[in-house]
PDB file of C-alpha atoms in Angstrom:
ATOM      1  CA  UNK A 614      94.230 108.631  97.884  1.00 43.00           C
ATOM      2  CA  UNK A 615      93.934 108.791  94.198  1.00 48.00           C
ATOM      3  CA  UNK A 616      93.184 106.026  91.523  1.00 48.00           C
ATOM      4  CA  UNK A 617      96.122 104.433  90.953  1.00 60.00           C
ATOM      5  CA  UNK A 618      96.818 103.966  94.937  1.00 85.00           C
ATOM      6  CA  UNK A 619      93.300 102.930  94.967  1.00 88.00           C
ATOM      7  CA  UNK A 620      92.955  99.784  92.448  1.00 90.00           C
ATOM      8  CA  UNK A 621      96.840  99.060  94.185  1.00 93.00           C
ATOM      9  CA  UNK A 622      95.343  98.708  97.629  1.00 94.00           C
ATOM     10  CA  UNK A 623      92.666  96.730  96.327  1.00 96.00           C
ATOM     11  CA  UNK A 624      94.535  94.429  94.411  1.00 96.00           C
ATOM     12  CA  UNK A 625      96.601  94.046  97.816  1.00 96.00           C
ATOM     13  CA  UNK A 626      93.322  93.297 100.127  1.00 97.00           C
ATOM     14  CA  UNK A 627      92.162  91.250  97.333  1.00 97.00           C
ATOM     15  CA  UNK A 628      95.758  89.167  97.169  1.00 96.00           C
ATOM     16  CA  UNK A 629      95.708  88.339 101.288  1.00 95.00           C
ATOM     17  CA  UNK A 630      92.046  87.258 100.904  1.00 96.00           C
ATOM     18  CA  UNK A 631      93.008  85.155  98.288  1.00 95.00           C
ATOM     19  CA  UNK A 632      95.859  84.047 100.254  1.00 92.00           C
ATOM     20  CA  UNK A 633      93.949  83.097 103.179  1.00 89.00           C
ATOM     21  CA  UNK A 634      91.108  81.802 101.518  1.00 84.00           C
ATOM     22  CA  UNK A 635      89.248  79.458 104.577  1.00 84.00           C
ATOM     23  CA  UNK A 636      88.467  82.228 106.411  1.00 87.00           C
ATOM     24  CA  UNK A 637      87.205  85.990 106.702  1.00 92.00           C
ATOM     25  CA  UNK A 638      88.866  88.469 107.547  1.00 94.00           C
ATOM     26  CA  UNK A 639      88.571  91.513 109.460  1.00 92.00           C
ATOM     27  CA  UNK A 640      89.745  94.889 108.128  1.00 93.00           C
ATOM     28  CA  UNK A 641      91.843  95.161 111.289  1.00 93.00           C
ATOM     29  CA  UNK A 642      93.102  92.326 109.535  1.00 92.00           C
ATOM     30  CA  UNK A 643      93.031  93.411 106.188  1.00 94.00           C
ATOM     31  CA  UNK A 644      94.739  97.206 107.754  1.00 94.00           C
ATOM     32  CA  UNK A 645      97.619  95.143 109.205  1.00 92.00           C
ATOM     33  CA  UNK A 646      98.783  93.957 106.156  1.00 92.00           C
ATOM     34  CA  UNK A 647      98.622  97.004 104.741  1.00 94.00           C
ATOM     35  CA  UNK A 648     100.083  98.768 107.316  1.00 94.00           C
ATOM     36  CA  UNK A 649      97.657 100.990 107.162  1.00 94.00           C
ATOM     37  CA  UNK A 650      94.055 102.100 109.135  1.00 94.00           C
ATOM     38  CA  UNK A 651      91.008 100.060 109.119  1.00 94.00           C
ATOM     39  CA  UNK A 652      88.841 102.894 107.993  1.00 95.00           C
ATOM     40  CA  UNK A 653      90.509 103.506 104.348  1.00 92.00           C
ATOM     41  CA  UNK A 654      90.445  99.345 104.083  1.00 95.00           C
ATOM     42  CA  UNK A 655      86.413  99.364 105.355  1.00 94.00           C
ATOM     43  CA  UNK A 656      86.064 102.230 102.388  1.00 93.00           C
ATOM     44  CA  UNK A 657      87.927 100.469  99.836  1.00 94.00           C
ATOM     45  CA  UNK A 658      86.542  97.319 100.957  1.00 96.00           C
ATOM     46  CA  UNK A 659      82.943  98.760  99.600  1.00 94.00           C
ATOM     47  CA  UNK A 660      82.926  99.451  96.125  1.00 94.00           C
ATOM     48  CA  UNK A 661      84.421  95.844  96.168  1.00 97.00           C
ATOM     49  CA  UNK A 662      81.500  94.473  97.970  1.00 96.00           C
ATOM     50  CA  UNK A 663      78.990  97.177  95.407  1.00 95.00           C
ATOM     51  CA  UNK A 664      81.719  95.479  92.503  1.00 96.00           C
ATOM     52  CA  UNK A 665      80.724  92.299  93.805  1.00 97.00           C
ATOM     53  CA  UNK A 666      84.392  91.080  94.607  1.00 98.00           C
ATOM     54  CA  UNK A 667      83.928  90.965  98.224  1.00 98.00           C
ATOM     55  CA  UNK A 668      81.560  89.235 100.541  1.00 96.00           C
ATOM     56  CA  UNK A 669      80.732  89.764 104.631  1.00 93.00           C
ATOM     57  CA  UNK A 670      79.765  88.976 107.098  1.00 91.00           C
ATOM     58  CA  UNK A 671      78.824  90.622 110.639  1.00 90.00           C
ATOM     59  CA  UNK A 672      79.469  88.858 114.124  1.00 84.00           C
ATOM     60  CA  UNK A 673      81.777  87.039 115.906  1.00 82.00           C
ATOM     61  CA  UNK A 674      83.020  84.950 112.382  1.00 82.00           C
ATOM     62  CA  UNK A 675      82.169  87.532 110.620  1.00 88.00           C
ATOM     63  CA  UNK A 676      84.661  89.515 108.036  1.00 93.00           C
ATOM     64  CA  UNK A 677      86.016  89.696 104.355  1.00 96.00           C
ATOM     65  CA  UNK A 678      86.255  87.361 101.899  1.00 96.00           C
ATOM     66  CA  UNK A 679      86.427  86.864  97.567  1.00 97.00           C
ATOM     67  CA  UNK A 680      82.499  86.073  96.110  1.00 97.00           C
ATOM     68  CA  UNK A 681      85.166  84.801  93.373  1.00 96.00           C
ATOM     69  CA  UNK A 682      87.125  82.589  92.707  1.00 97.00           C
ATOM     70  CA  UNK A 683      90.819  84.090  92.310  1.00 97.00           C
ATOM     71  CA  UNK A 684      90.921  83.058  89.151  1.00 97.00           C
ATOM     72  CA  UNK A 685      88.548  84.854  87.703  1.00 98.00           C
ATOM     73  CA  UNK A 686      88.864  88.817  89.168  1.00 98.00           C
ATOM     74  CA  UNK A 687      91.032  90.394  87.361  1.00 98.00           C
ATOM     75  CA  UNK A 688      93.176  93.886  87.982  1.00 96.00           C
ATOM     76  CA  UNK A 689      90.628  94.774  85.306  1.00 95.00           C
ATOM     77  CA  UNK A 690      87.771  93.913  87.420  1.00 96.00           C
ATOM     78  CA  UNK A 691      89.582  96.147  90.214  1.00 95.00           C
ATOM     79  CA  UNK A 692      90.095  98.666  88.338  1.00 92.00           C
ATOM     80  CA  UNK A 693      85.979  99.323  86.967  1.00 92.00           C
ATOM     81  CA  UNK A 694      85.161  98.453  90.559  1.00 93.00           C
ATOM     82  CA  UNK A 695      86.900 101.244  91.510  1.00 89.00           C
ATOM     83  CA  UNK A 696      84.864 103.632  89.416  1.00 73.00           C
ATOM     84  CA  UNK A 697      88.056 105.007  87.826  1.00 70.00           C
ATOM     85  CA  UNK A 698      86.947 107.919  85.062  1.00 68.00           C
ATOM     86  CA  UNK A 699      90.276 107.195  83.313  1.00 70.00           C
ATOM     87  CA  UNK A 700      93.621 106.318  84.113  1.00 72.00           C
ATOM     88  CA  UNK A 701      94.629 109.829  83.118  1.00 76.00           C
ATOM     89  CA  UNK A 702      93.389 112.758  84.206  1.00 77.00           C
ATOM     90  CA  UNK A 703      92.897 116.305  83.566  1.00 80.00           C
ATOM     91  CA  UNK A 704      93.660 119.227  86.231  1.00 80.00           C
ATOM     92  CA  UNK A 705      90.360 120.318  86.960  1.00 81.00           C
ATOM     93  CA  UNK A 706      90.487 124.032  85.998  1.00 86.00           C
ATOM     94  CA  UNK A 707      90.215 124.432  82.217  1.00 88.00           C
ATOM     95  CA  UNK A 708      93.517 125.775  80.850  1.00 90.00           C
ATOM     96  CA  UNK A 709      93.613 129.460  78.844  1.00 90.00           C
ATOM     97  CA  UNK A 710      92.519 129.271  75.275  1.00 91.00           C
ATOM     98  CA  UNK A 711      94.236 132.268  75.040  1.00 94.00           C
ATOM     99  CA  UNK A 712      97.134 130.625  75.119  1.00 94.00           C
ATOM    100  CA  UNK A 713      98.239 127.851  71.976  1.00 94.00           C
ATOM    101  CA  UNK A 714      98.355 125.248  74.324  1.00 95.00           C
ATOM    102  CA  UNK A 715      96.523 125.401  76.582  1.00 92.00           C
ATOM    103  CA  UNK A 716      93.496 125.949  73.827  1.00 93.00           C
ATOM    104  CA  UNK A 717      95.192 122.567  72.228  1.00 94.00           C
ATOM    105  CA  UNK A 718      96.671 120.221  74.841  1.00 93.00           C
ATOM    106  CA  UNK A 719      93.564 118.185  76.471  1.00 91.00           C
ATOM    107  CA  UNK A 720      92.771 117.935  73.437  1.00 93.00           C
ATOM    108  CA  UNK A 721      95.975 116.713  72.234  1.00 95.00           C
ATOM    109  CA  UNK A 722      96.373 114.201  75.099  1.00 93.00           C
ATOM    110  CA  UNK A 723      93.373 112.820  75.060  1.00 90.00           C
ATOM    111  CA  UNK A 724      94.253 111.380  71.515  1.00 93.00           C
ATOM    112  CA  UNK A 725      97.882 110.395  72.620  1.00 93.00           C
ATOM    113  CA  UNK A 726      97.111 109.256  75.772  1.00 92.00           C
ATOM    114  CA  UNK A 727      93.879 107.139  74.906  1.00 90.00           C
ATOM    115  CA  UNK A 728      95.846 104.100  73.408  1.00 93.00           C
ATOM    116  CA  UNK A 729      98.361 103.432  76.222  1.00 91.00           C
ATOM    117  CA  UNK A 730      95.493 103.553  78.565  1.00 88.00           C
ATOM    118  CA  UNK A 731      93.880 101.197  75.962  1.00 92.00           C
ATOM    119  CA  UNK A 732      97.050  98.802  75.823  1.00 95.00           C
ATOM    120  CA  UNK A 733      96.963  98.868  79.814  1.00 91.00           C
ATOM    121  CA  UNK A 734      93.241  98.302  80.558  1.00 91.00           C
ATOM    122  CA  UNK A 735      94.131  95.634  78.263  1.00 97.00           C
ATOM    123  CA  UNK A 736      96.758  94.486  79.987  1.00 97.00           C
ATOM    124  CA  UNK A 737      95.008  94.502  83.124  1.00 95.00           C
ATOM    125  CA  UNK A 738      92.370  91.895  81.451  1.00 97.00           C
ATOM    126  CA  UNK A 739      94.835  89.150  81.470  1.00 98.00           C
ATOM    127  CA  UNK A 740      96.083  89.167  85.073  1.00 98.00           C
ATOM    128  CA  UNK A 741      94.618  87.054  88.005  1.00 98.00           C
ATOM    129  CA  UNK A 742      94.466  87.890  91.933  1.00 98.00           C
ATOM    130  CA  UNK A 743      95.370  83.720  91.495  1.00 97.00           C
ATOM    131  CA  UNK A 744      98.801  85.468  88.820  1.00 98.00           C
ATOM    132  CA  UNK A 745      99.224  87.278  92.080  1.00 97.00           C
ATOM    133  CA  UNK A 746      98.390  85.085  95.222  1.00 94.00           C
ATOM    134  CA  UNK A 747     100.804  82.003  93.494  1.00 93.00           C
ATOM    135  CA  UNK A 748     103.665  84.138  93.208  1.00 94.00           C
ATOM    136  CA  UNK A 749     103.200  85.469  96.245  1.00 92.00           C
ATOM    137  CA  UNK A 750     103.050  81.921  97.899  1.00 88.00           C
ATOM    138  CA  UNK A 751     106.595  81.281  96.064  1.00 89.00           C
ATOM    139  CA  UNK A 752     107.933  84.175  97.335  1.00 88.00           C
ATOM    140  CA  UNK A 753     106.834  84.316 100.150  1.00 81.00           C
ATOM    141  CA  UNK A 754     109.352  84.047 102.821  1.00 76.00           C
ATOM    142  CA  UNK A 755     106.738  84.607 105.431  1.00 74.00           C
ATOM    143  CA  UNK A 756     104.434  82.211 106.547  1.00 67.00           C
ATOM    144  CA  UNK A 757     100.740  83.219 105.386  1.00 68.00           C
ATOM    145  CA  UNK A 758      99.428  82.406 108.676  1.00 66.00           C
ATOM    146  CA  UNK A 759     100.857  85.197 109.578  1.00 61.00           C
ATOM    147  CA  UNK A 760      98.418  87.757 108.556  1.00 63.00           C
ATOM    148  CA  UNK A 761      95.468  84.720 110.389  1.00 60.00           C
ATOM    149  CA  UNK A 762      97.330  85.333 113.725  1.00 62.00           C
ATOM    150  CA  UNK A 763      97.751  88.836 113.399  1.00 59.00           C
ATOM    151  CA  UNK A 764      98.983  90.090 117.232  1.00 59.00           C
ATOM    152  CA  UNK A 765      96.083  93.322 116.649  1.00 54.00           C
ATOM    153  CA  UNK A 766      96.427  93.652 120.530  1.00 48.00           C
ATOM    154  CA  UNK A 767      92.844  92.687 121.059  1.00 47.00           C
TER     155      UNK A 767
END
């Protein structure tokens, strides 16, 4: 999974946890919301737990919950937790220095894209999981309990 989709998936997971804040959710229920495999969610939750964004508990009443208040978790916090080096990454092969474009493109793009990346990360700092949760609650026609009572075939 690339960096940008990981940010979106992690934001989705944390928003589900914020909306269903009164209980812990299993990776299976979180995966149900994402319509993906629980293994994908568990890998991501490991990064979020290491960054103190989620807590987990094993056992019958176990699962995952937010470690902090939703208004104290910004999209930038998630971005940092995923250890994304840069929003813009270069091809792993070095360009051909014998080509005038190949010799200069990475330096020029780095200079050009740096302000755009800073603007985006600054904006990510202003958006919280609580902001997103409130928007979800305002827009949703489906009751939130559908996540809690998702039929996982168990």
